[in-house]
PDB file of C-alpha atoms and ligand atoms in Angstrom:
ATOM      1  CA  MET I  24       0.310  -0.118   0.173  1.00  0.00           C
ATOM      2  CA  SER I  25       2.708   2.811   1.440  1.00  0.00           C
ATOM      3  CA  ARG I  26       5.020   1.806  -1.948  1.00  0.00           C
ATOM      4  CA  ARG I  27       1.636   2.717  -3.971  1.00  0.00           C
ATOM      5  CA  LEU I  28       1.362   5.505  -2.298  1.00  0.00           C
ATOM      6  CA  ASP I  29       5.140   6.633  -2.930  1.00  0.00           C
ATOM      7  CA  ARG I  30       4.440   6.597  -6.577  1.00  0.00           C
ATOM      8  CA  LEU I  31       1.527   8.446  -6.372  1.00  0.00           C
ATOM      9  CA  ALA I  32       2.646  10.935  -4.691  1.00  0.00           C
ATOM     10  CA  ASN I  33       5.377  11.278  -6.754  1.00  0.00           C
ATOM     11  CA  LEU I  34       3.708  11.561 -10.324  1.00  0.00           C
ATOM     12  CA  HIS I  35       1.818  14.193  -8.580  1.00  0.00           C
ATOM     13  CA  GLY I  36       4.110  15.896  -6.702  1.00  0.00           C
ATOM     14  CA  MET I  37       2.443  15.898  -3.597  1.00  0.00           C
ATOM     15  CA  SER I  38       3.344  14.630  -0.638  1.00  0.00           C
ATOM     16  CA  THR I  39       2.539  10.370   0.667  1.00  0.00           C
ATOM     17  CA  ALA I  40       0.206  12.488   3.510  1.00  0.00           C
ATOM     18  CA  THR I  41      -2.080  14.224   0.463  1.00  0.00           C
ATOM     19  CA  ALA I  42      -1.453  11.257  -1.474  1.00  0.00           C
ATOM     20  CA  ARG I  43      -3.116   8.898   1.104  1.00  0.00           C
ATOM     21  CA  LEU I  44      -5.626  11.597   1.991  1.00  0.00           C
ATOM     22  CA  ALA I  45      -6.674  11.433  -1.922  1.00  0.00           C
ATOM     23  CA  ASP I  46      -6.490   7.688  -2.159  1.00  0.00           C
ATOM     24  CA  HIS I  47      -8.864   6.974   0.894  1.00  0.00           C
ATOM     25  CA  LEU I  48     -11.709   9.811   0.142  1.00  0.00           C
ATOM     26  CA  ALA I  49     -11.671   8.131  -3.668  1.00  0.00           C
ATOM     27  CA  GLU I  50     -11.589   4.197  -2.739  1.00  0.00           C
ATOM     28  CA  ALA I  51     -15.476   3.107  -2.511  1.00  0.00           C
ATOM     29  CA  HIS I  52     -16.803   2.124   0.808  1.00  0.00           C
ATOM     30  CA  PRO I  53     -19.112  -1.017   0.228  1.00  0.00           C
ATOM     31  CA  VAL I  54     -22.564  -0.466   1.732  1.00  0.00           C
ATOM     32  CA  THR I  55     -25.317  -3.554   1.738  1.00  0.00           C
ATOM     33  CA  ALA I  56     -28.241  -4.426   0.184  1.00  0.00           C
ATOM     34  CA  ALA I  57     -29.279  -4.648   4.002  1.00  0.00           C
ATOM     35  CA  GLN I  58     -28.262  -0.816   4.969  1.00  0.00           C
ATOM     36  CA  ILE I  59     -30.538   0.565   1.342  1.00  0.00           C
ATOM     37  CA  ALA I  60     -33.249  -1.360   2.792  1.00  0.00           C
ATOM     38  CA  GLN I  61     -32.742   0.472   6.286  1.00  0.00           C
ATOM     39  CA  TYR I  62     -32.363   3.701   4.486  1.00  0.00           C
ATOM     40  CA  ARG I  63     -35.554   3.642   2.576  1.00  0.00           C
ATOM     41  CA  ARG I  64     -37.558   2.599   5.769  1.00  0.00           C
ATOM     42  CA  ASP I  65     -35.902   4.614   8.088  1.00  0.00           C
ATOM     43  CA  GLY I  66     -35.202   8.374   6.306  1.00  0.00           C
ATOM     44  CA  TYR I  67     -31.472   8.039   7.226  1.00  0.00           C
ATOM     45  CA  ILE I  68     -28.597   6.084   7.668  1.00  0.00           C
ATOM     46  CA  LYS I  69     -25.118   6.061  10.685  1.00  0.00           C
ATOM     47  CA  LEU I  70     -22.757   3.855   9.245  1.00  0.00           C
ATOM     48  CA  LYS I  71     -19.911   3.748  11.243  1.00  0.00           C
ATOM     49  CA  ASP I  72     -15.744   3.242   9.790  1.00  0.00           C
ATOM     50  CA  VAL I  73     -17.130   5.497   6.462  1.00  0.00           C
ATOM     51  CA  LEU I  74     -13.899   7.724   7.198  1.00  0.00           C
ATOM     52  CA  ASP I  75     -10.098   7.290   8.822  1.00  0.00           C
ATOM     53  CA  GLY I  76      -9.752   9.065  12.421  1.00  0.00           C
ATOM     54  CA  ASP I  77      -6.198  10.573   9.844  1.00  0.00           C
ATOM     55  CA  VAL I  78      -8.296  11.710   7.479  1.00  0.00           C
ATOM     56  CA  LEU I  79     -10.721  12.824  10.219  1.00  0.00           C
ATOM     57  CA  ARG I  80      -8.029  14.932  11.585  1.00  0.00           C
ATOM     58  CA  HIS I  81      -6.271  16.752   8.316  1.00  0.00           C
ATOM     59  CA  TRP I  82     -10.242  17.479   7.694  1.00  0.00           C
ATOM     60  CA  ALA I  83     -11.160  18.833  11.121  1.00  0.00           C
ATOM     61  CA  GLN I  84      -7.850  21.237  10.449  1.00  0.00           C
ATOM     62  CA  VAL I  85      -8.697  23.093   7.392  1.00  0.00           C
ATOM     63  CA  VAL I  86     -12.103  23.028   7.587  1.00  0.00           C
ATOM     64  CA  GLY I  87     -11.846  24.803  10.907  1.00  0.00           C
ATOM     65  CA  GLY I  88      -9.265  27.003   9.831  1.00  0.00           C
ATOM     66  CA  ILE I  89     -11.870  28.656   6.996  1.00  0.00           C
ATOM     67  CA  VAL I  90     -15.040  29.019   9.541  1.00  0.00           C
ATOM     68  CA  ALA I  91     -12.155  30.435  12.329  1.00  0.00           C
ATOM     69  CA  ARG I  92     -11.675  32.846   9.373  1.00  0.00           C
ATOM     70  CA  ARG I  93     -15.051  33.675   8.027  1.00  0.00           C
ATOM     71  CA  ALA I  94     -17.279  33.534  10.789  1.00  0.00           C
ATOM     72  CA  ALA I  95     -15.596  35.432  13.239  1.00  0.00           C
ATOM     73  CA  ASP I  96     -17.532  38.639  12.926  1.00  0.00           C
ATOM     74  CA  LEU I  97     -20.382  36.803  13.865  1.00  0.00           C
ATOM     75  CA  PRO I  98     -22.211  38.912  17.268  1.00  0.00           C
ATOM     76  CA  PRO I  99     -21.589  37.192  20.312  1.00  0.00           C
ATOM     77  CA  LEU I 100     -23.577  33.652  21.075  1.00  0.00           C
ATOM     78  CA  GLU I 101     -25.949  35.875  23.618  1.00  0.00           C
ATOM     79  CA  ARG I 102     -26.994  38.472  20.912  1.00  0.00           C
ATOM     80  CA  ARG I 103     -28.318  36.077  17.982  1.00  0.00           C
ATOM     81  CA  GLY I 104     -31.482  34.211  17.571  1.00  0.00           C
ATOM     82  CA  THR I 105     -32.937  30.721  17.803  1.00  0.00           C
ATOM     83  CA  TYR I 106     -31.228  30.139  14.303  1.00  0.00           C
ATOM     84  CA  GLY I 107     -28.111  32.078  15.285  1.00  0.00           C
ATOM     85  CA  LYS I 108     -27.052  30.493  18.392  1.00  0.00           C
ATOM     86  CA  ALA I 109     -27.865  26.525  16.520  1.00  0.00           C
ATOM     87  CA  PHE I 110     -24.407  26.814  14.473  1.00  0.00           C
ATOM     88  CA  GLN I 111     -21.588  29.160  12.598  1.00  0.00           C
ATOM     89  CA  GLN I 112     -22.487  27.924   9.074  1.00  0.00           C
ATOM     90  CA  ILE I 113     -20.254  28.339   6.171  1.00  0.00           C
ATOM     91  CA  SER I 114     -22.020  27.538   2.784  1.00  0.00           C
ATOM     92  CA  ASN I 115     -20.352  25.923  -0.300  1.00  0.00           C
ATOM     93  CA  LEU I 116     -16.370  26.656   0.408  1.00  0.00           C
ATOM     94  CA  TRP I 117     -14.883  24.513  -1.992  1.00  0.00           C
ATOM     95  CA  GLU I 118     -16.095  27.521  -4.700  1.00  0.00           C
ATOM     96  CA  ASP I 119     -13.910  29.338  -2.780  1.00  0.00           C
ATOM     97  CA  HIS I 120     -11.441  27.470  -1.290  1.00  0.00           C
ATOM     98  CA  PRO I 121     -10.333  24.566  -3.928  1.00  0.00           C
ATOM     99  CA  GLU I 122      -8.298  22.928  -0.761  1.00  0.00           C
ATOM    100  CA  VAL I 123     -11.387  21.657   0.535  1.00  0.00           C
ATOM    101  CA  ARG I 124     -12.258  19.913  -3.215  1.00  0.00           C
ATOM    102  CA  PRO I 125     -10.850  16.195  -2.196  1.00  0.00           C
ATOM    103  CA  LEU I 126     -13.747  16.053   1.160  1.00  0.00           C
ATOM    104  CA  VAL I 127     -16.240  18.083  -0.799  1.00  0.00           C
ATOM    105  CA  LEU I 128     -16.214  15.974  -4.059  1.00  0.00           C
ATOM    106  CA  SER I 129     -15.326  12.421  -2.785  1.00  0.00           C
ATOM    107  CA  ALA I 130     -15.981   9.492  -4.605  1.00  0.00           C
ATOM    108  CA  ARG I 131     -15.918   7.605  -1.694  1.00  0.00           C
ATOM    109  CA  LEU I 132     -19.038  10.177  -0.047  1.00  0.00           C
ATOM    110  CA  GLY I 133     -20.197  10.348  -3.927  1.00  0.00           C
ATOM    111  CA  ARG I 134     -21.194   6.867  -4.259  1.00  0.00           C
ATOM    112  CA  ILE I 135     -22.039   6.084  -0.697  1.00  0.00           C
ATOM    113  CA  ALA I 136     -25.330   8.592  -1.811  1.00  0.00           C
ATOM    114  CA  ALA I 137     -26.216   7.334  -4.339  1.00  0.00           C
ATOM    115  CA  GLU I 138     -25.977   3.971  -3.401  1.00  0.00           C
ATOM    116  CA  LEU I 139     -28.482   4.607  -0.827  1.00  0.00           C
ATOM    117  CA  MET I 140     -30.824   6.708  -2.649  1.00  0.00           C
ATOM    118  CA  GLN I 141     -30.508   4.597  -5.854  1.00  0.00           C
ATOM    119  CA  VAL I 142     -29.617   6.570  -8.464  1.00  0.00           C
ATOM    120  CA  ASP I 143     -27.067   5.834 -11.558  1.00  0.00           C
ATOM    121  CA  GLY I 144     -24.591   8.993 -10.593  1.00  0.00           C
ATOM    122  CA  VAL I 145     -25.179  12.716  -8.401  1.00  0.00           C
ATOM    123  CA  ARG I 146     -24.449  16.075  -7.983  1.00  0.00           C
ATOM    124  CA  LEU I 147     -23.492  18.340  -5.869  1.00  0.00           C
ATOM    125  CA  TYR I 148     -26.109  20.716  -4.357  1.00  0.00           C
ATOM    126  CA  HIS I 149     -23.862  22.750  -2.165  1.00  0.00           C
ATOM    127  CA  ASP I 150     -22.168  22.021   0.842  1.00  0.00           C
ATOM    128  CA  GLN I 151     -21.677  23.403   4.781  1.00  0.00           C
ATOM    129  CA  ALA I 152     -19.893  23.231   7.709  1.00  0.00           C
ATOM    130  CA  LEU I 153     -22.181  24.025   9.778  1.00  0.00           C
ATOM    131  CA  PHE I 154     -20.132  24.351  13.791  1.00  0.00           C
ATOM    132  CA  LYS I 155     -21.938  24.659  16.942  1.00  0.00           C
ATOM    133  CA  GLU I 156     -19.844  27.049  19.432  1.00  0.00           C
ATOM    134  CA  PRO I 157     -19.307  25.751  23.204  1.00  0.00           C
ATOM    135  CA  GLY I 158     -22.592  26.597  24.327  1.00  0.00           C
ATOM    136  CA  GLY I 159     -24.859  27.046  21.202  1.00  0.00           C
ATOM    137  CA  GLY I 160     -28.250  25.574  21.214  1.00  0.00           C
ATOM    138  CA  PHE I 161     -30.197  23.068  19.656  1.00  0.00           C
ATOM    139  CA  THR I 162     -31.097  23.083  15.695  1.00  0.00           C
ATOM    140  CA  PRO I 163     -34.698  23.344  15.497  1.00  0.00           C
ATOM    141  CA  TRP I 164     -36.685  20.090  14.401  1.00  0.00           C
ATOM    142  CA  HIS I 165     -37.239  20.789   9.756  1.00  0.00           C
ATOM    143  CA  ALA I 166     -36.882  19.160   6.955  1.00  0.00           C
ATOM    144  CA  ASP I 167     -34.335  20.487   4.119  1.00  0.00           C
ATOM    145  CA  GLN I 168     -36.353  19.804   1.626  1.00  0.00           C
ATOM    146  CA  GLN I 169     -38.293  22.724   2.425  1.00  0.00           C
ATOM    147  CA  TYR I 170     -35.477  25.062   1.674  1.00  0.00           C
ATOM    148  CA  TRP I 171     -34.820  23.745  -1.872  1.00  0.00           C
ATOM    149  CA  PRO I 172     -36.511  23.939  -4.747  1.00  0.00           C
ATOM    150  CA  LEU I 173     -35.915  19.783  -6.486  1.00  0.00           C
ATOM    151  CA  SER I 174     -38.677  17.794  -8.578  1.00  0.00           C
ATOM    152  CA  SER I 175     -38.007  14.875  -6.889  1.00  0.00           C
ATOM    153  CA  ASP I 176     -37.189  13.515  -3.219  1.00  0.00           C
ATOM    154  CA  ARG I 177     -34.149  12.271  -4.521  1.00  0.00           C
ATOM    155  CA  SER I 178     -31.783  14.689  -2.246  1.00  0.00           C
ATOM    156  CA  ILE I 179     -29.511  13.006   0.305  1.00  0.00           C
ATOM    157  CA  THR I 180     -27.087  15.282   3.368  1.00  0.00           C
ATOM    158  CA  ALA I 181     -24.065  13.783   3.743  1.00  0.00           C
ATOM    159  CA  TRP I 182     -23.481  14.823   8.162  1.00  0.00           C
ATOM    160  CA  ILE I 183     -19.204  14.297   8.383  1.00  0.00           C
ATOM    161  CA  PRO I 184     -18.689  15.292  12.574  1.00  0.00           C
ATOM    162  CA  LEU I 185     -14.383  16.178  11.885  1.00  0.00           C
ATOM    163  CA  GLN I 186     -14.317  15.055  15.889  1.00  0.00           C
ATOM    164  CA  ALA I 187     -16.142  11.631  17.707  1.00  0.00           C
ATOM    165  CA  THR I 188     -19.614  13.751  18.927  1.00  0.00           C
ATOM    166  CA  PRO I 189     -21.147  12.871  22.380  1.00  0.00           C
ATOM    167  CA  LEU I 190     -24.176  13.271  23.320  1.00  0.00           C
ATOM    168  CA  GLU I 191     -23.415  16.069  25.294  1.00  0.00           C
ATOM    169  CA  MET I 192     -21.795  17.593  22.270  1.00  0.00           C
ATOM    170  CA  GLY I 193     -25.302  18.155  19.372  1.00  0.00           C
ATOM    171  CA  PRO I 194     -25.008  15.182  17.246  1.00  0.00           C
ATOM    172  CA  LEU I 195     -28.123  14.693  14.554  1.00  0.00           C
ATOM    173  CA  GLN I 196     -31.642  13.463  15.903  1.00  0.00           C
ATOM    174  CA  PHE I 197     -33.598  11.690  13.654  1.00  0.00           C
ATOM    175  CA  ALA I 198     -38.234  11.011  13.992  1.00  0.00           C
ATOM    176  CA  VAL I 199     -37.277   7.621  12.532  1.00  0.00           C
ATOM    177  CA  GLY I 200     -39.851   6.952   8.663  1.00  0.00           C
ATOM    178  CA  SER I 201     -40.990  10.981   9.604  1.00  0.00           C
ATOM    179  CA  GLN I 202     -39.488  11.228   5.541  1.00  0.00           C
ATOM    180  CA  ARG I 203     -43.229   9.404   4.947  1.00  0.00           C
ATOM    181  CA  CYS I 204     -44.578  12.237   7.160  1.00  0.00           C
ATOM    182  CA  CYS I 205     -46.167  15.403   4.547  1.00  0.00           C
ATOM    183  CA  PHE I 206     -47.304  17.224   8.163  1.00  0.00           C
ATOM    184  CA  GLY I 207     -44.464  20.387   9.091  1.00  0.00           C
ATOM    185  CA  ARG I 208     -43.083  20.179   5.480  1.00  0.00           C
ATOM    186  CA  ASP I 209     -43.395  23.930   4.955  1.00  0.00           C
ATOM    187  CA  LEU I 210     -42.103  24.987   8.172  1.00  0.00           C
ATOM    188  CA  ALA I 211     -38.577  26.622   7.621  1.00  0.00           C
ATOM    189  CA  ILE I 212     -35.956  26.605  10.977  1.00  0.00           C
ATOM    190  CA  SER I 213     -37.372  28.176  14.112  1.00  0.00           C
ATOM    191  CA  ASP I 214     -38.919  27.579  17.340  1.00  0.00           C
ATOM    192  CA  GLU I 215     -42.202  27.213  15.550  1.00  0.00           C
ATOM    193  CA  SER I 216     -40.498  24.079  13.864  1.00  0.00           C
ATOM    194  CA  GLU I 217     -39.754  23.103  16.624  1.00  0.00           C
ATOM    195  CA  SER I 218     -42.368  23.581  19.299  1.00  0.00           C
ATOM    196  CA  LEU I 219     -45.158  22.406  16.257  1.00  0.00           C
ATOM    197  CA  LEU I 220     -42.551  19.611  14.984  1.00  0.00           C
ATOM    198  CA  ALA I 221     -41.958  18.083  18.497  1.00  0.00           C
ATOM    199  CA  GLY I 222     -45.923  17.047  18.984  1.00  0.00           C
ATOM    200  CA  SER I 223     -46.661  15.517  15.076  1.00  0.00           C
ATOM    201  CA  LEU I 224     -44.011  13.567  15.348  1.00  0.00           C
ATOM    202  CA  ARG I 225     -44.263  12.894  19.142  1.00  0.00           C
ATOM    203  CA  ASP I 226     -44.863   8.649  18.418  1.00  0.00           C
ATOM    204  CA  LEU I 227     -41.617   8.295  16.459  1.00  0.00           C
ATOM    205  CA  PRO I 228     -39.285   7.214  17.565  1.00  0.00           C
ATOM    206  CA  LYS I 229     -36.191   8.805  17.415  1.00  0.00           C
ATOM    207  CA  ASP I 230     -32.762   7.952  16.935  1.00  0.00           C
ATOM    208  CA  GLU I 231     -30.693  10.598  19.121  1.00  0.00           C
ATOM    209  CA  THR I 232     -27.419   8.344  19.486  1.00  0.00           C
ATOM    210  CA  PRO I 233     -23.463   9.198  19.884  1.00  0.00           C
ATOM    211  CA  TYR I 234     -21.490   9.432  16.870  1.00  0.00           C
ATOM    212  CA  ASP I 235     -18.432   7.837  16.730  1.00  0.00           C
ATOM    213  CA  LEU I 236     -14.844   9.209  14.664  1.00  0.00           C
ATOM    214  CA  GLY I 237     -15.071   7.907  11.189  1.00  0.00           C
ATOM    215  CA  GLU I 238     -19.407   7.824  11.413  1.00  0.00           C
ATOM    216  CA  VAL I 239     -20.921   9.119   8.945  1.00  0.00           C
ATOM    217  CA  SER I 240     -24.907   9.441   8.373  1.00  0.00           C
ATOM    218  CA  PHE I 241     -26.769   9.839   5.470  1.00  0.00           C
ATOM    219  CA  HIS I 242     -29.912  11.569   5.765  1.00  0.00           C
ATOM    220  CA  ALA I 243     -33.160  12.190   3.409  1.00  0.00           C
ATOM    221  CA  GLY I 244     -34.140  15.384   1.900  1.00  0.00           C
ATOM    222  CA  TRP I 245     -37.628  15.318   3.767  1.00  0.00           C
ATOM    223  CA  SER I 246     -36.060  13.650   6.710  1.00  0.00           C
ATOM    224  CA  PHE I 247     -36.945  15.473  10.045  1.00  0.00           C
ATOM    225  CA  HIS I 248     -33.934  15.758  12.669  1.00  0.00           C
ATOM    226  CA  ARG I 249     -32.495  18.418  14.770  1.00  0.00           C
ATOM    227  CA  ALA I 250     -29.814  18.211  17.030  1.00  0.00           C
ATOM    228  CA  GLY I 251     -29.812  19.607  21.250  1.00  0.00           C
ATOM    229  CA  PRO I 252     -26.881  22.198  22.127  1.00  0.00           C
ATOM    230  CA  ASN I 253     -23.400  21.791  22.585  1.00  0.00           C
ATOM    231  CA  ALA I 254     -22.943  21.848  26.772  1.00  0.00           C
ATOM    232  CA  THR I 255     -19.289  21.144  25.719  1.00  0.00           C
ATOM    233  CA  THR I 256     -16.135  23.153  26.441  1.00  0.00           C
ATOM    234  CA  SER I 257     -15.336  22.253  22.268  1.00  0.00           C
ATOM    235  CA  MET I 258     -16.166  23.196  19.068  1.00  0.00           C
ATOM    236  CA  ARG I 259     -19.167  20.610  17.410  1.00  0.00           C
ATOM    237  CA  ALA I 260     -17.019  20.838  14.185  1.00  0.00           C
ATOM    238  CA  VAL I 261     -18.918  18.701  11.455  1.00  0.00           C
ATOM    239  CA  MET I 262     -19.027  19.225   7.270  1.00  0.00           C
ATOM    240  CA  THR I 263     -21.842  18.327   5.155  1.00  0.00           C
ATOM    241  CA  MET I 264     -22.352  17.995   1.378  1.00  0.00           C
ATOM    242  CA  ILE I 265     -25.743  17.961  -0.005  1.00  0.00           C
ATOM    243  CA  TYR I 266     -26.239  15.679  -3.221  1.00  0.00           C
ATOM    244  CA  ILE I 267     -28.787  15.160  -5.259  1.00  0.00           C
ATOM    245  CA  ASP I 268     -29.722  12.760  -8.799  1.00  0.00           C
ATOM    246  CA  ALA I 269     -27.797  13.782 -11.330  1.00  0.00           C
ATOM    247  CA  ASP I 270     -30.850  13.951 -13.425  1.00  0.00           C
ATOM    248  CA  MET I 271     -32.861  16.262 -10.585  1.00  0.00           C
ATOM    249  CA  ARG I 272     -34.914  19.378 -12.844  1.00  0.00           C
ATOM    250  CA  LEU I 273     -35.484  22.453 -10.662  1.00  0.00           C
ATOM    251  CA  ALA I 274     -38.720  22.731  -9.638  1.00  0.00           C
ATOM    252  CA  GLN I 275     -41.204  25.735  -9.101  1.00  0.00           C
ATOM    253  CA  PRO I 276     -40.091  27.603  -5.836  1.00  0.00           C
ATOM    254  CA  ALA I 277     -42.553  26.564  -3.492  1.00  0.00           C
ATOM    255  CA  ASN I 278     -41.424  30.103  -0.834  1.00  0.00           C
ATOM    256  CA  ARG I 279     -38.724  32.770  -0.311  1.00  0.00           C
ATOM    257  CA  ASN I 280     -35.975  29.884   0.475  1.00  0.00           C
ATOM    258  CA  GLN I 281     -36.453  27.757  -2.218  1.00  0.00           C
ATOM    259  CA  GLU I 282     -35.881  31.372  -5.022  1.00  0.00           C
ATOM    260  CA  SER I 283     -33.018  31.870  -2.900  1.00  0.00           C
ATOM    261  CA  ASP I 284     -31.208  28.856  -3.569  1.00  0.00           C
ATOM    262  CA  ALA I 285     -32.622  28.194  -6.878  1.00  0.00           C
ATOM    263  CA  ALA I 286     -30.614  32.084  -7.006  1.00  0.00           C
ATOM    264  CA  ARG I 287     -27.115  30.508  -5.277  1.00  0.00           C
ATOM    265  CA  TRP I 288     -27.338  26.581  -5.868  1.00  0.00           C
ATOM    266  CA  CYS I 289     -28.256  27.016  -9.879  1.00  0.00           C
ATOM    267  CA  PRO I 290     -26.852  29.316 -11.882  1.00  0.00           C
ATOM    268  CA  GLY I 291     -28.951  30.035 -15.141  1.00  0.00           C
ATOM    269  CA  VAL I 292     -31.099  27.312 -14.220  1.00  0.00           C
ATOM    270  CA  ARG I 293     -34.995  26.954 -15.557  1.00  0.00           C
ATOM    271  CA  VAL I 294     -37.535  25.416 -14.167  1.00  0.00           C
ATOM    272  CA  GLY I 295     -37.649  21.851 -15.340  1.00  0.00           C
ATOM    273  CA  GLU I 296     -34.169  21.701 -16.705  1.00  0.00           C
ATOM    274  CA  ARG I 297     -31.873  19.799 -15.702  1.00  0.00           C
ATOM    275  CA  ILE I 298     -29.347  20.796 -12.226  1.00  0.00           C
ATOM    276  CA  ASP I 299     -26.590  21.204 -14.230  1.00  0.00           C
ATOM    277  CA  SER I 300     -25.383  24.526 -13.244  1.00  0.00           C
ATOM    278  CA  ARG I 301     -20.911  25.091 -12.667  1.00  0.00           C
ATOM    279  CA  LEU I 302     -21.768  24.632  -8.926  1.00  0.00           C
ATOM    280  CA  ASN I 303     -23.523  21.260  -9.959  1.00  0.00           C
ATOM    281  CA  PRO I 304     -20.179  18.926 -10.391  1.00  0.00           C
ATOM    282  CA  VAL I 305     -21.183  14.873 -10.894  1.00  0.00           C
ATOM    283  CA  VAL I 306     -18.777  14.065  -8.003  1.00  0.00           C
ATOM    284  CA  TRP I 307     -20.112  10.257  -8.516  1.00  0.00           C
ATOM    285  CA  GLN I 308     -21.772   8.197 -11.926  1.00  0.00           C
ATOM    286  CA  ALA I 309     -22.159   4.710 -12.172  1.00  0.00           C
TER     287      ALA I 309
HETATM  288  O1  AKG L1224     -25.886  20.620  12.565  1.00  0.00           O
HETATM  289  C1  AKG L1224     -26.997  20.615  12.182  1.00  0.00           C
HETATM  290  O2  AKG L1224     -26.788  20.894  13.771  1.00  0.00           O
HETATM  291  C2  AKG L1224     -28.313  20.926  12.071  1.00  0.00           C
HETATM  292  C3  AKG L1224     -26.890  19.758  10.624  1.00  0.00           C
HETATM  293  C4  AKG L1224     -29.045  19.312   9.605  1.00  0.00           C
HETATM  294  O3  AKG L1224     -29.928  20.121   9.338  1.00  0.00           O
HETATM  295  C5  AKG L1224     -28.526  19.861   8.636  1.00  0.00           C
HETATM  296  O4  AKG L1224     -27.009  18.847   8.347  1.00  0.00           O
HETATM  297  O5  AKG L1224     -29.608  19.052   7.148  1.00  0.00           O
END
């Protein structure tokens, strides 16, 4: 393995360490038929050992540095509302920071997304870093697709904690099977979504479990989820990538959030057309 990596590194003029990171992110991570069935049934899945510890430590440094610079001007936590207290949110890092592209455009993660959704290929919709600060608040219940003008439900978010994430740090929690619930799909992230959805999802089982280092979850666009506050003294550093079916079309925006998403993440794409702007590269194709 290491001799092969040395050769790869020499060939591309990169360090062996960088070649190793690139190699890991290109390599397939097998998904079983049982895991695909579980994702379809529950609307999400948590997969262990998707990324190795060294790779995560590298990205924790790279992504952490970018977020620290770009979030430096945020007002203090106590002066922010519920949404602002939930996390520092920096979107589409790959556009301005080429150094994160190996992670954001990783074939390993894109392939898992495609296999779980049972599509032939996936594109990037966008990425975002979601860093819950020490003392940061809860993330209200919501479903992501409220924000997305998409023609089908073949969308998925990879939620990648850059450290082990115990319960006190605010790991993502899911309402199991909630991708089939239609109530509350029009609710944006807010105190209202938290209280109304807590009621409507009352009878569904919840999955609130820690994430080991290397564990990554994948959730469907209509799956309801939230996160608790970060009661620790360390940052909960998380990188996310949202993938869509490579054949996804732009739908008529159904609300203001979808209008601004269409303009921001799908520039130049018209309603009914495939979402294939310069911001939506195919990340993996069968
Ligand atoms: O990281 C969080 O607290 C929320 C993440 C989330 O809602 C998402 O990735 O869809």
